[in-house]
């Protein structure tokens, strides 16, 4: 089945230690998104890629970076995780940009910062 | 919708009853609206969407109503089942200006009582 896959499902890191979260998709969608979701809150968009074109939300901290080496894969890099970065990180995809289509979400990676 | 606060509104309904979940969105330029269901520890799952040129759309056991005059969206679930217990998020998109992501509302926790 075509889907959005996130690995790992749970990630534990230490304060200040760089961590990378992975997302892959078999939907062949042009757009991939990263959202952050803290406990009992709504998902919040961090950034997205339209093909290789990177788009950062204005309030996304510089501590968060992303890479998209090809259509199928997208990575979220947190350079120096702080305690406040503990959250669920959700990857999503859509066929096209514009925010007028269904976004398909992966199961998320829950990040714990010790 | 505005994503603020740490406590999700809760709606408790009896199994078999109909439920209505409401959402107020913030951007009058948004022209695409979508409802997601999120079960504990999982990613958001698409339920139904609607474009601004419609005021009602029906799916299987679900109906979305859109009132652009008052910027209000609702999700009606008919004959609720235990599997409907989850957090429900509305989201808005399509406001243009390079905004390709979705802006999520704060979410409502639906509890189905036997």
Short mmCIF file of C-alpha atoms in Angstrom, two decimals, chain B residues 33 63 68 81 109:
data_model
loop_
_atom_site.label_atom_id
_atom_site.label_comp_id
_atom_site.label_asym_id
_atom_site.label_seq_id
_atom_site.Cartn_x
_atom_site.Cartn_y
_atom_site.Cartn_z
CA UNK B 33 -10.97 23.15 4.80
CA UNK B 63 -21.05 15.63 7.06
CA UNK B 68 -17.99 31.48 5.47
CA UNK B 81 -19.25 4.06 17.35
CA UNK B 109 -11.44 15.22 22.07
#
